[in-house]
Amino acid sequence: FTQNEVAPHMQKWDAEHIFPVEMFTKTAALGFGAIYCKEEHGGSGLSRLDASLIFEAIATGCVTSSAYLSIHNMCAWMIDSTGTEEQRAKWLPQLAPMSRLASYCLTEPGSGSDAAALKTTAKSDGNYYVLNGSKAFISGAGATDLYLVMCRTGADGPKGISCVMVEKDTPGLSFGKIERKLGWNAQPTREVVFENCRVPKSNRLGPEGSGFGLAMRGLNGGRVNIASCSLGAAHASLLAAREYMTVRKQFGKQLAEFQALQFQLAEMAAQLVSSRLLVRQAAQSLDSGDPGAPAVCALAKLHATEQCFDVCNRALQLFGGYGYLLDFPVQQYLRDSRVNCILEGTNQVMRMLVARDIIGRLGDA
């Protein structure tokens, strides 16, 4: 599917800033619109490990499209795992076939890594919440249909945060300009703005005050997913470099005949395979309900996104000047995978989470 429906269009989508909605519908027909949601309302009932394989495969054709698909799946899972029967019956049959698309709204202009400090408010007004505030860097914003918004329904801190679903046509919901980005040009990124936006309380996911915990649980899987997208970028870049080295000649020999460059390929393969194994382990830890899964997911995201970006960068170097040209896809894998070190929690935050887990385990011993 990736070879036929995704890879041939990757560079066009990037150059023309096309959000490939039609492709997502085809992807959903394969069962990839709600991969790890229960089958009751249209989900595929697959595992996090299955999802990792899927996101990696699609990312070999377009990192940006696979990344958005992972976000949509995270939103669907949040509804499936936490929503009421009425919420699940309403939304999952629309999200699974991707006839309607979802966006995840946590980050704000003033609170990125410090997500618990978010300021968007949801004031109670009878059977409604009235939302005021804004979210930043929201993938798909303006082109998607449902927004899972973390907002403050109580006091400061994580226990005052709830998750509320806001539909696109709700009065008081608007969007900022499309951001100009280094990569991820095949999906719109915008600010999401709430101005006296009235949302029924029946749109809240879970009890009041449970939104921050839900958002963090969603991010555990999101970190595995985005790391899987980096695997796809590195895999495609490694294959492209290998092929180029067999056709490009310098000093009368193929590049593949130079031992120094052979060593480069070997090191890139080691980076890719070690990252892949760690990402798969993290996915399995989520599937098994391992209480240590959050730290493993953070470690996998940290390692894979940085190592795989380096693989893409090395591949570009092996292409020489041609790697820097937009005609060759390796530069796009580099650009599109760079942000994976930032989103779903920066890699500095990942280091903090891993270090806390190590120190905690030493204390227990």
XYZ file of C-alpha atoms in Angstrom:
365
model
C 0.000 0.000 0.000
C 2.784 2.423 0.919
C 4.674 1.752 -2.301
C 1.571 2.272 -4.447
C -0.473 4.918 -2.641
C 1.940 6.902 -0.468
C 5.578 7.007 -1.608
C 4.881 8.189 -5.196
C 3.099 11.274 -3.843
C 5.276 12.164 -0.846
C 7.264 14.926 -2.514
C 4.226 16.467 -4.226
C 2.297 16.581 -0.934
C 5.295 18.266 0.688
C 5.918 20.777 -2.091
C 2.263 21.747 -2.497
C 1.298 21.433 1.188
C -1.427 18.887 0.468
C -3.189 17.157 3.374
C -3.924 13.783 1.726
C -7.420 13.107 3.073
C -8.261 10.721 0.229
C -5.227 8.621 1.067
C -6.282 8.453 4.708
C -9.665 7.071 3.663
C -7.885 4.333 1.720
C -5.672 3.682 4.725
C -8.735 3.342 6.931
C -10.192 0.791 4.518
C -7.256 -1.431 5.511
C -8.290 -1.095 9.155
C -5.721 1.535 10.118
C -8.054 4.328 11.261
C -8.579 2.858 14.748
C -5.851 0.251 14.954
C -5.860 -0.529 18.659
C -9.497 0.280 19.386
C -11.938 -2.503 20.191
C -13.827 -4.024 17.285
C -17.246 -3.300 18.808
C -17.551 0.098 17.130
C -15.325 -0.393 14.103
C -11.852 -0.610 15.594
C -9.377 -3.212 14.357
C -8.642 -4.679 17.792
C -4.924 -4.927 17.044
C -2.006 -4.410 19.411
C 0.408 -1.547 20.000
C 3.071 -3.753 18.454
C 0.940 -4.123 15.313
C 0.511 -0.355 15.238
C 4.261 0.190 15.457
C 4.785 -1.989 12.402
C 2.066 -0.146 10.496
C 3.329 3.357 11.298
C 6.887 2.416 10.389
C 5.785 0.939 7.063
C 3.693 3.963 6.079
C 6.459 6.348 7.173
C 8.801 4.792 4.625
C 6.517 6.451 2.060
C 5.645 9.650 3.936
C 6.674 10.437 7.502
C 4.217 13.309 7.797
C 1.183 11.256 6.774
C 2.116 8.415 9.093
C 2.616 10.870 11.955
C -0.855 12.363 11.461
C -2.318 8.866 11.251
C -0.705 8.093 14.610
C -2.277 11.211 16.164
C -5.713 10.288 14.811
C -5.321 6.802 16.242
C -4.302 8.201 19.631
C -7.476 10.306 19.720
C -9.640 7.339 18.745
C -8.033 5.245 21.490
C -8.669 7.956 24.091
C -12.372 7.869 23.235
C -12.485 4.072 23.093
C -10.672 3.602 26.399
C -12.357 6.370 28.399
C -15.583 7.405 26.695
C -19.113 6.461 27.659
C -20.979 3.959 25.541
C -22.834 6.852 23.911
C -19.594 8.667 23.088
C -17.971 5.548 21.717
C -21.037 4.645 19.632
C -21.183 8.160 18.183
C -17.546 8.807 17.345
C -15.712 5.563 16.698
C -17.845 4.555 13.678
C -16.838 7.910 12.152
C -13.177 7.920 13.204
C -12.407 4.307 12.277
C -13.174 4.809 8.530
C -11.610 8.286 8.803
C -14.710 9.884 7.350
C -14.095 12.327 10.194
C -10.637 13.183 11.472
C -9.394 14.053 14.961
C -6.746 16.304 16.505
C -5.090 16.243 19.931
C -4.950 19.600 21.741
C -2.608 19.832 24.720
C 0.228 22.283 23.969
C -0.358 26.000 24.465
C 1.669 29.081 23.509
C 2.832 29.405 27.113
C 2.967 25.752 28.184
C 4.814 23.186 26.115
C 6.873 20.789 28.207
C 5.136 22.104 31.349
C 1.788 20.786 30.163
C 0.233 20.799 33.649
C 0.463 24.610 33.618
C -2.029 24.972 30.745
C -4.329 27.989 30.919
C -7.257 27.194 28.617
C -10.320 27.309 30.862
C -13.638 25.482 30.738
C -16.050 27.266 33.082
C -19.210 25.449 34.128
C -22.479 26.990 32.914
C -25.365 24.634 33.588
C -25.082 21.665 31.243
C -22.285 23.361 29.280
C -18.650 24.328 29.567
C -17.557 27.693 28.210
C -14.028 27.406 26.834
C -11.579 30.295 26.540
C -7.924 30.093 25.584
C -5.785 28.697 22.799
C -3.731 25.681 21.782
C -0.551 25.822 19.697
C 1.136 23.545 17.150
C -1.999 21.439 16.616
C -1.589 18.913 13.806
C -4.444 18.887 11.328
C -6.064 21.957 12.866
C -8.668 23.501 10.634
C -8.842 20.441 8.394
C -10.004 17.958 11.035
C -13.435 17.503 12.543
C -12.978 16.705 16.239
C -10.636 18.278 18.790
C -9.749 16.533 22.044
C -8.982 19.543 24.229
C -7.214 19.489 27.595
C -8.667 22.388 29.552
C -8.828 23.626 33.105
C -12.101 22.853 34.872
C -10.634 23.138 38.376
C -7.697 24.504 40.349
C -4.129 24.927 39.137
C -2.089 21.813 38.552
C -2.738 18.486 36.826
C -5.778 17.549 38.954
C -7.706 20.543 37.645
C -7.511 19.443 33.987
C -10.277 17.705 32.042
C -10.563 16.471 28.462
C -13.426 17.876 26.392
C -14.341 16.986 22.799
C -15.065 20.002 20.592
C -16.557 19.644 17.123
C -15.227 21.801 14.301
C -18.434 23.751 13.650
C -18.902 24.782 17.317
C -19.434 28.562 17.649
C -16.485 30.220 19.334
C -13.934 27.812 17.841
C -11.514 29.315 15.324
C -8.059 28.692 13.900
C -4.904 30.718 13.398
C -2.824 30.911 10.252
C -1.187 27.791 8.851
C 2.322 27.701 10.294
C 5.311 27.700 7.929
C 7.472 24.726 8.927
C 10.778 23.072 8.124
C 8.987 19.784 7.506
C 5.614 18.116 8.013
C 4.276 20.241 5.160
C 1.721 17.589 4.185
C -0.414 18.440 7.194
C -1.610 21.833 8.404
C -0.396 23.032 11.784
C -2.370 25.865 13.351
C -3.303 27.518 16.595
C -6.742 26.499 17.874
C -8.595 29.366 19.570
C -11.582 29.232 21.935
C -13.615 32.377 22.559
C -16.662 31.735 24.747
C -16.950 28.356 23.026
C -19.913 26.483 24.533
C -19.552 22.709 24.667
C -22.033 20.272 26.247
C -20.731 18.600 29.389
C -21.735 15.321 27.750
C -18.647 15.882 25.544
C -16.283 15.467 28.487
C -14.172 12.302 28.429
C -14.049 10.703 31.867
C -14.622 12.446 35.205
C -13.670 16.052 35.819
C -10.006 16.314 36.718
C -8.993 13.140 34.875
C -7.863 14.868 31.676
C -4.171 15.209 32.469
C -3.811 11.526 33.292
C -5.633 10.612 30.091
C -3.417 12.949 28.070
C -0.280 11.377 29.544
C -1.517 7.840 28.892
C -2.210 8.867 25.323
C 1.318 10.233 25.031
C 2.884 6.969 26.202
C 1.506 5.306 23.101
C 2.116 8.424 21.040
C 5.818 8.231 21.845
C 5.991 4.691 20.532
C 4.045 5.742 17.457
C 6.197 8.742 16.610
C 9.360 6.717 17.215
C 7.970 4.192 14.735
C 7.624 6.989 12.183
C 11.314 7.777 12.703
C 12.111 4.118 12.052
C 10.365 4.386 8.692
C 12.333 7.498 7.730
C 15.631 5.863 8.657
C 14.760 2.608 6.883
C 13.895 4.414 3.635
C 16.987 6.626 3.894
C 19.282 3.657 4.450
C 17.875 1.836 1.419
C 18.172 4.965 -0.710
C 21.804 5.447 0.332
C 22.616 1.805 -0.385
C 21.139 2.065 -3.861
C 22.917 5.346 -4.597
C 26.266 3.897 -3.522
C 25.950 1.126 -6.099
C 25.427 3.520 -9.028
C 27.518 6.557 -8.094
C 31.201 6.370 -9.040
C 34.146 8.419 -7.842
C 37.839 7.864 -8.559
C 36.879 5.037 -10.919
C 35.039 2.969 -8.319
C 31.495 2.633 -7.034
C 30.982 4.342 -3.682
C 30.002 0.930 -2.341
C 33.569 -0.263 -2.870
C 35.077 2.227 -0.410
C 35.523 0.621 2.980
C 35.012 3.879 4.876
C 31.572 4.231 3.290
C 30.779 0.562 3.899
C 31.445 1.231 7.587
C 28.984 4.108 7.416
C 26.257 1.768 6.155
C 27.061 -0.765 8.871
C 26.815 1.881 11.587
C 23.552 3.196 10.164
C 22.125 -0.335 10.149
C 23.152 -0.790 13.782
C 21.426 2.471 14.718
C 18.248 1.483 12.891
C 18.017 -2.081 14.178
C 18.794 -1.169 17.800
C 16.153 1.561 17.633
C 13.625 -0.810 16.116
C 14.150 -3.409 18.834
C 13.727 -0.829 21.595
C 10.576 0.606 20.016
C 9.081 -2.871 19.669
C 9.914 -3.602 23.315
C 8.135 -0.397 24.354
C 5.075 -1.359 22.301
C 4.994 -4.782 23.931
C 5.299 -3.215 27.384
C 2.126 -1.217 26.656
C 0.365 -4.333 25.370
C 1.260 -6.291 28.510
C 0.206 -3.541 30.920
C 3.705 -3.295 32.354
C 3.723 -0.598 35.096
C 7.182 0.411 33.893
C 5.900 1.065 30.363
C 5.986 4.904 30.559
C 9.748 4.911 31.168
C 10.357 2.331 28.435
C 8.260 4.407 26.010
C 10.237 7.524 26.913
C 13.528 5.674 26.445
C 12.416 4.283 23.080
C 11.276 7.684 21.872
C 14.512 9.315 23.013
C 16.788 6.737 21.442
C 14.919 6.046 18.211
C 14.139 9.622 17.201
C 17.726 10.778 17.698
C 19.427 7.738 16.201
C 17.084 7.585 13.224
C 17.499 11.287 12.517
C 21.237 10.652 12.467
C 20.705 7.812 9.983
C 18.818 10.212 7.693
C 21.571 12.803 8.086
C 24.287 10.250 7.278
C 22.313 9.122 4.236
C 22.115 12.685 2.977
C 25.879 13.000 3.419
C 26.441 9.853 1.367
C 24.450 11.436 -1.455
C 26.812 14.403 -1.398
C 25.477 17.507 -3.098
C 22.597 15.564 -4.608
C 21.270 14.810 -1.134
C 20.736 18.521 -0.607
C 18.526 18.847 -3.682
C 14.748 18.718 -3.318
C 14.641 16.271 -6.240
C 15.981 13.524 -3.964
C 13.684 12.304 -1.176
C 16.402 11.773 1.431
C 16.314 15.467 2.370
C 12.580 15.184 3.051
C 13.052 12.226 5.373
C 15.584 14.359 7.228
C 13.257 17.371 7.482
C 10.152 15.387 8.356
C 11.835 13.308 11.068
C 13.584 16.200 12.826
C 10.477 17.328 14.694
C 10.067 13.858 16.216
C 12.784 14.833 18.708
C 10.496 17.663 19.883
C 6.862 16.546 19.808
C 5.102 14.062 22.109
C 7.425 15.462 24.798
C 10.841 16.867 23.946
C 13.794 14.545 24.222
C 15.030 16.632 27.142
C 11.812 15.684 28.956
C 12.350 12.060 27.902
C 15.781 12.154 29.573
C 14.159 13.518 32.721
C 11.534 10.745 32.778
C 14.104 8.018 32.207
C 16.432 9.425 34.873
C 13.601 9.599 37.413
C 12.745 5.988 36.711
C 16.374 4.894 37.146
C 16.729 6.808 40.422
C 13.418 5.456 41.682
C 14.418 1.901 40.952
C 17.741 2.370 42.751
C 15.876 3.731 45.744
C 13.594 0.685 45.827
C 16.604 -1.612 45.778
